[in-house]
Amino acid sequence: MSLLDLSRWQFGMTIVYHFLFVPLNIGLAPLLAIMQTVAVRTGSQYWMRMVKFFSKIFLINFAIGVATGIVQEFQIGLNWAGYSRFVGDVFGAPLALEGIIAFFMESTFIGLWIFGWEKLPPKIHTLCIWCVAIGVNLSAYFIIVANSFMQHPVGATLDTHHHKLVLHSIWQLLTNNTAIVAFAHTLAGSWLTASTFVAGIAGFWMVRDYYKHHRSEQAARYWRPVFRMGLWVIVFSGIFLAITGDLQGKLMFEQQPMKMASAESLCSQETGASFSILSVGTHNNCESVKKIIFIPKLTSFLATDTFNSTLMGIEDMQNKFSHQFGPGEYRPNLFVTYWSFRFMIGWAGGSAFLALVGLWLTRNKRVITQRWFAVLAILAVPTPLLANSCGWVFTEMGRGPWTVAPNPAGDPNIHMRLSESVSHLSVPMVVTSLSLFILTYTVIGFMWLFLVTRYVLHGLPATEATSHHKRELTDSHVQLDFAY
Amino acid sequence: MLSTVWFAIVVFLFVGYLILDGFDFGIGVLLSLRKPSANKERRLLLNTIGPIWDGNEVWIITGIGAIFAAFPAWYATLLSVYYLPFILMLIGLITRVVAIEWRGKIESQSWKRVADFGIALGSWLPAFLWGNILASTVLGNSVTPHTVTDSIVEMFRPYPLLGGVSMLALLTLHGNAFGVLKIAGTFRWELKKLLRRGFIFVTILLILFISWTLTLPYFSRTGEIVTYIAVGVMVLAWYGVGAGTFMSTPKNSRSPQTTTQPDMLTFISTAIVVAGLVVILFVHNYPYVLVHTDDRAVLPGSLTIAQSSSSHYALLIITWVSVCTLPLVLGYQAWSYWVFRQRISLESIPEGIGLSPTVPPEDIKSVLNMVGFRLRGVHNSDEELPLDQKKRR
């Protein structure tokens, strides 16, 4: 494998791995904050128990999110030094802001929240988890601003003398329409992930408690409020996801037509292009692609809200780019782009299915006692994780040979290829780092799975352990209510 | 010049990082040196940094982010030239995060051993490697950014090796001082004894390392002056460390208020010494941020502050944001330290609330049963207790 391929694998694997766990944190933190707020304001022991239950799993997940995230701040310089030099003036700022504004907030307040159940007044303690939730969601904004610059560069000018990009307008960078829509779409996906998680586990336990307590409907009913809450959040985030996804798709047709053409395996220009549900082809060869199942005119409609618009094809874009930027391969990996786009949408259907079935089966105060539902509930939990990954693989690999894609409406000289971006390291060096990451991530991945399964199967904590007691602090030898 | 201001901010962030996460590393090293069977001692050490270690670690994210934003060429060259040390450091940092958070989740000896290994890896390695990498930059690197690098060579030169060992030793002493400040009861005395023994050892290392550093060539008057001032401050602070360490204190103090002054003196002094060392390592080669040398001549490929700096506009933006947000950040971080200011002792550590490593067999059987795998001899529900009297395992 070449240096470039190895570096791409390393970056791709570490960042997909990171974003496997992060959406759950982004979505679960606000849910926990809401549940705790309700518990503190109404004195509800029920919601406090739910907070304690889900927070254990949240913290297991938060750790692996942070651990896999530290790498990211360094990786751009480690393996992509060429890119860092070229875009640093523009790209570095959102990353620094992410650290100063978001990471400090989430990390400081999480410590206060974990250890402060009895030390802090309940309202202040609840404020802490809100700060964590805000910090986690805000960090997504800044990193997406940075990534959106790669997809659709704005707010920068090219310094031809030093061959690097220079920040021209921070406002344009922060309000890049790509960033706004991608941020909203990512948040929606994260909330979908967390709500599917909560609803899936609650649904599983509803059935389990029914059987565990001699077919007791009352035991099953205990889980109904948190289950229904999860399902409704799925519905709302799902709708939000669809709307933002549509908007993002439309932007991409304008800003990165090659990416969307590949997503649809649209080889040549078409008017009234159909939406392909299934196509087959060989060896990434565009001409070999045959559409098997498709909906007529739908792609044109999704792109421009009109059924008969004309969309550029892959080969047309290839020719156009060759004329504009010189000979080269401008087509992204067709197989990956096409299938990751479809699987992103497909996997999200898992959550939709859970919500539809769950809401129907619990209508009019019913509870679910069917055993197959427990299986469905658990199987639904990982589907949004897969959808998130497919979405990011799509948007990153679909960017083709570019680390900074040319903005069709901007300065055509602002672009950068992958081959120019990579650090000049020796191949054995990158093989070493890649192996170390794979080894470390595999080990901690199995540990994560073990912990989450163990804690989900254990179930709710006992009621004594669920309130903000104010312990008498007599002397310095105070016993901690929580310790590692 | 805004770029010089940002150089100072980067130094400030790294000083803050190595003071704060530095004592986290020190505590981690001490933890790994306790007997494996002394679980409560290890837990006590871990919980001194429990509420604050995550916030401490963010200083490096912000520090590296600041280098990227303000000096992209420095960021790119530093990380790609010192590739292997940074990768090893990251592996250490990754394992430390999950080890600290997950250690208490399962009540099993082997689980905790594995977690302790993760904490050890993530404390020894980064502490050593920061000293190693920063010392290496003072010495200069022998490759340009455009050649294929082999950072192994850079790591194993004698001066950076001494730098790594010195930083590791100093941060362990610093962590030790923090432990003495934060812990009450019998264990504090154990740590105090360790501190006294460690003091001699670290003194020797620091004398060697600082003397060697003072023989290296400077590239400006500013670099030379700041280095000498920093050394002076370090020497003065070292007297503080010694005074605090050897001041005699009641052995089993139940009211540590009487011993807080010497403990606080020791800790503040070690913090100042760490600060001084970091300042020297960054400012020694002023105005260069990275020097490409070959037998003391400065070759092309070296980067000065001015050469690697971002545009004025970009620096202005991040200056404004920092001015508005850093005071707030420092404020709430300081508040979190204040909330958890009380000393803790071995008695403070409650029983572990982790789960047993194995799911009870009845649980597995009943779940399998529920989803349709009929197992012989297992009934569908085992617990007769109402929900709110379910026992915690």
Coordinates of N, CA, C and O in Angstrom, one line a residue, chain A residues 169-231:
Chain A
S169 N -12.8 36.2 6.0 CA -14.0 36.6 6.8 C -14.4 35.5 7.7 O -14.9 34.4 7.3
I170 N -14.3 35.6 9.0 CA -14.7 34.6 10.0 C -16.2 34.4 9.9 O -16.8 33.3 10.1
W171 N -16.9 35.5 9.6 CA -18.4 35.5 9.6 C -18.8 34.5 8.5 O -19.7 33.7 8.7
Q172 N -18.2 34.7 7.3 CA -18.5 33.8 6.2 C -18.2 32.3 6.5 O -19.0 31.4 6.1
L173 N -17.1 32.2 7.2 CA -16.7 30.8 7.6 C -17.7 30.2 8.5 O -18.1 29.0 8.3
L174 N -18.2 30.9 9.5 CA -19.1 30.4 10.5 C -20.5 30.3 10.0 O -21.3 29.5 10.5
T175 N -20.9 31.0 9.0 CA -22.2 31.0 8.5 C -22.3 30.3 7.1 O -23.3 30.4 6.4
N176 N -21.2 29.6 6.8 CA -21.2 28.8 5.5 C -22.5 27.9 5.5 O -22.8 27.2 6.5
N177 N -23.3 28.1 4.4 CA -24.6 27.4 4.5 C -24.4 25.9 4.6 O -25.2 25.2 5.2
T178 N -23.3 25.4 4.0 CA -23.0 23.9 4.2 C -22.9 23.6 5.6 O -23.4 22.5 6.1
A179 N -22.2 24.5 6.4 CA -22.0 24.2 7.8 C -23.3 24.2 8.6 O -23.5 23.3 9.5
I180 N -24.1 25.2 8.4 CA -25.3 25.3 9.1 C -26.2 24.1 8.9 O -26.7 23.5 9.9
V181 N -26.3 23.7 7.6 CA -27.2 22.5 7.3 C -26.6 21.2 7.8 O -27.3 20.4 8.4
A182 N -25.3 21.1 7.6 CA -24.6 19.8 8.1 C -24.7 19.7 9.6 O -24.8 18.6 10.1
F183 N -24.5 20.8 10.3 CA -24.6 20.8 11.8 C -26.0 20.4 12.2 O -26.1 19.5 13.1
A184 N -27.0 21.0 11.6 CA -28.4 20.6 12.0 C -28.6 19.1 11.7 O -29.2 18.4 12.5
H185 N -28.1 18.7 10.6 CA -28.3 17.3 10.2 C -27.6 16.3 11.1 O -28.1 15.3 11.5
T186 N -26.3 16.7 11.5 CA -25.6 15.9 12.5 C -26.3 15.8 13.8 O -26.3 14.8 14.5
L187 N -26.8 17.0 14.3 CA -27.5 17.0 15.6 C -28.7 16.1 15.5 O -28.9 15.3 16.4
A188 N -29.5 16.2 14.4 CA -30.6 15.4 14.3 C -30.3 13.9 14.3 O -30.9 13.1 15.0
G189 N -29.2 13.6 13.6 CA -28.7 12.2 13.6 C -28.3 11.7 15.0 O -28.6 10.6 15.4
S190 N -27.7 12.6 15.8 CA -27.3 12.3 17.1 C -28.4 12.1 18.0 O -28.5 11.2 18.9
W191 N -29.4 13.0 17.9 CA -30.6 12.8 18.8 C -31.4 11.6 18.4 O -31.9 10.9 19.3
L192 N -31.3 11.2 17.1 CA -32.0 10.0 16.7 C -31.2 8.8 17.4 O -31.9 7.9 17.9
T193 N -29.9 8.9 17.4 CA -29.1 7.8 18.0 C -29.4 7.6 19.4 O -29.7 6.5 19.9
A194 N -29.4 8.7 20.2 CA -29.7 8.6 21.6 C -31.1 8.2 21.9 O -31.3 7.4 22.8
S195 N -32.1 8.7 21.2 CA -33.4 8.3 21.5 C -33.7 6.9 21.1 O -34.4 6.2 21.9
T196 N -33.1 6.4 20.1 CA -33.2 5.0 19.7 C -32.6 4.1 20.8 O -33.2 3.1 21.2
F197 N -31.5 4.6 21.4 CA -30.8 3.9 22.4 C -31.7 3.8 23.7 O -32.0 2.7 24.2
V198 N -32.3 4.9 24.1 CA -33.1 5.0 25.3 C -34.4 4.1 25.0 O -34.8 3.3 25.8
A199 N -35.1 4.4 23.9 CA -36.3 3.6 23.6 C -36.0 2.1 23.4 O -36.8 1.3 23.9
G200 N -34.9 1.8 22.8 CA -34.6 0.4 22.6 C -34.4 -0.3 23.9 O -34.9 -1.4 24.2
I201 N -33.6 0.3 24.8 CA -33.3 -0.3 26.1 C -34.6 -0.4 26.9 O -34.9 -1.4 27.6
A202 N -35.4 0.7 26.9 CA -36.6 0.7 27.7 C -37.6 -0.3 27.2 O -38.3 -1.0 28.0
G203 N -37.7 -0.4 25.9 CA -38.6 -1.4 25.3 C -38.2 -2.8 25.7 O -39.0 -3.7 26.0
F204 N -36.9 -3.1 25.6 CA -36.3 -4.4 26.0 C -36.7 -4.7 27.4 O -37.2 -5.8 27.8
W205 N -36.5 -3.7 28.3 CA -36.8 -3.9 29.7 C -38.3 -4.0 30.1 O -38.6 -4.7 31.0
M206 N -39.1 -3.4 29.2 CA -40.5 -3.5 29.4 C -40.9 -5.0 29.3 O -41.6 -5.5 30.2
V207 N -40.5 -5.6 28.3 CA -40.8 -7.0 28.1 C -40.1 -7.9 29.1 O -40.8 -8.8 29.7
R208 N -38.9 -7.6 29.4 CA -38.1 -8.4 30.4 C -38.8 -8.4 31.7 O -38.9 -9.4 32.4
D209 N -39.2 -7.1 32.2 CA -39.7 -7.0 33.5 C -41.1 -7.7 33.6 O -41.5 -8.2 34.6
Y210 N -41.8 -7.7 32.4 CA -43.1 -8.4 32.4 C -42.9 -9.9 32.7 O -43.6 -10.5 33.5
Y211 N -41.9 -10.5 32.1 CA -41.7 -11.9 32.3 C -41.0 -12.2 33.6 O -41.2 -13.2 34.3
K212 N -40.1 -11.3 34.1 CA -39.4 -11.4 35.3 C -40.3 -11.4 36.5 O -39.9 -12.0 37.5
H213 N -41.4 -10.7 36.4 CA -42.3 -10.6 37.6 C -43.6 -11.3 37.4 O -44.6 -10.8 37.7
H214 N -43.4 -12.5 36.9 CA -44.6 -13.4 36.7 C -45.7 -12.8 35.9 O -46.8 -12.7 36.3
R215 N -45.3 -12.3 34.7 CA -46.2 -11.7 33.7 C -47.0 -10.6 34.4 O -48.2 -10.5 34.3
S216 N -46.2 -9.7 35.0 CA -46.9 -8.6 35.7 C -46.9 -7.4 34.8 O -45.9 -6.8 34.4
E217 N -48.2 -7.0 34.5 CA -48.3 -5.8 33.6 C -47.9 -4.5 34.3 O -47.4 -3.6 33.7
Q218 N -48.0 -4.5 35.6 CA -47.6 -3.3 36.4 C -46.1 -3.1 36.2 O -45.6 -2.0 36.1
A219 N -45.4 -4.3 36.3 CA -43.9 -4.2 36.2 C -43.5 -3.6 34.8 O -42.6 -2.8 34.7
A220 N -44.2 -4.1 33.8 CA -43.9 -3.6 32.4 C -44.3 -2.2 32.3 O -43.5 -1.4 31.6
R221 N -45.4 -1.8 32.9 CA -45.9 -0.4 32.8 C -44.9 0.6 33.3 O -44.9 1.8 32.9
Y222 N -44.0 0.1 34.2 CA -43.0 1.1 34.8 C -42.2 1.7 33.7 O -41.8 2.9 33.8
W223 N -41.9 1.0 32.7 CA -41.0 1.5 31.6 C -41.7 2.3 30.6 O -41.1 2.9 29.7
R224 N -43.0 2.4 30.6 CA -43.8 3.0 29.5 C -43.4 4.5 29.4 O -43.2 4.9 28.2
P225 N -43.4 5.3 30.4 CA -43.1 6.7 30.2 C -41.8 7.0 29.5 O -41.7 7.7 28.5
V226 N -40.7 6.4 30.0 CA -39.4 6.7 29.3 C -39.3 6.1 27.9 O -38.8 6.6 27.0
F227 N -40.0 4.9 27.7 CA -40.1 4.3 26.4 C -40.8 5.3 25.4 O -40.3 5.5 24.3
R228 N -42.0 5.8 25.8 CA -42.7 6.7 24.9 C -42.0 7.9 24.7 O -41.9 8.5 23.6
M229 N -41.3 8.5 25.7 CA -40.5 9.7 25.5 C -39.4 9.4 24.5 O -39.3 10.2 23.5
G230 N -38.7 8.3 24.6 CA -37.7 8.0 23.6 C -38.3 7.9 22.2 O -37.7 8.4 21.2
L231 N -39.5 7.3 22.0 CA -40.1 7.1 20.7 C -40.5 8.4 20.1 O -40.3 8.7 18.9

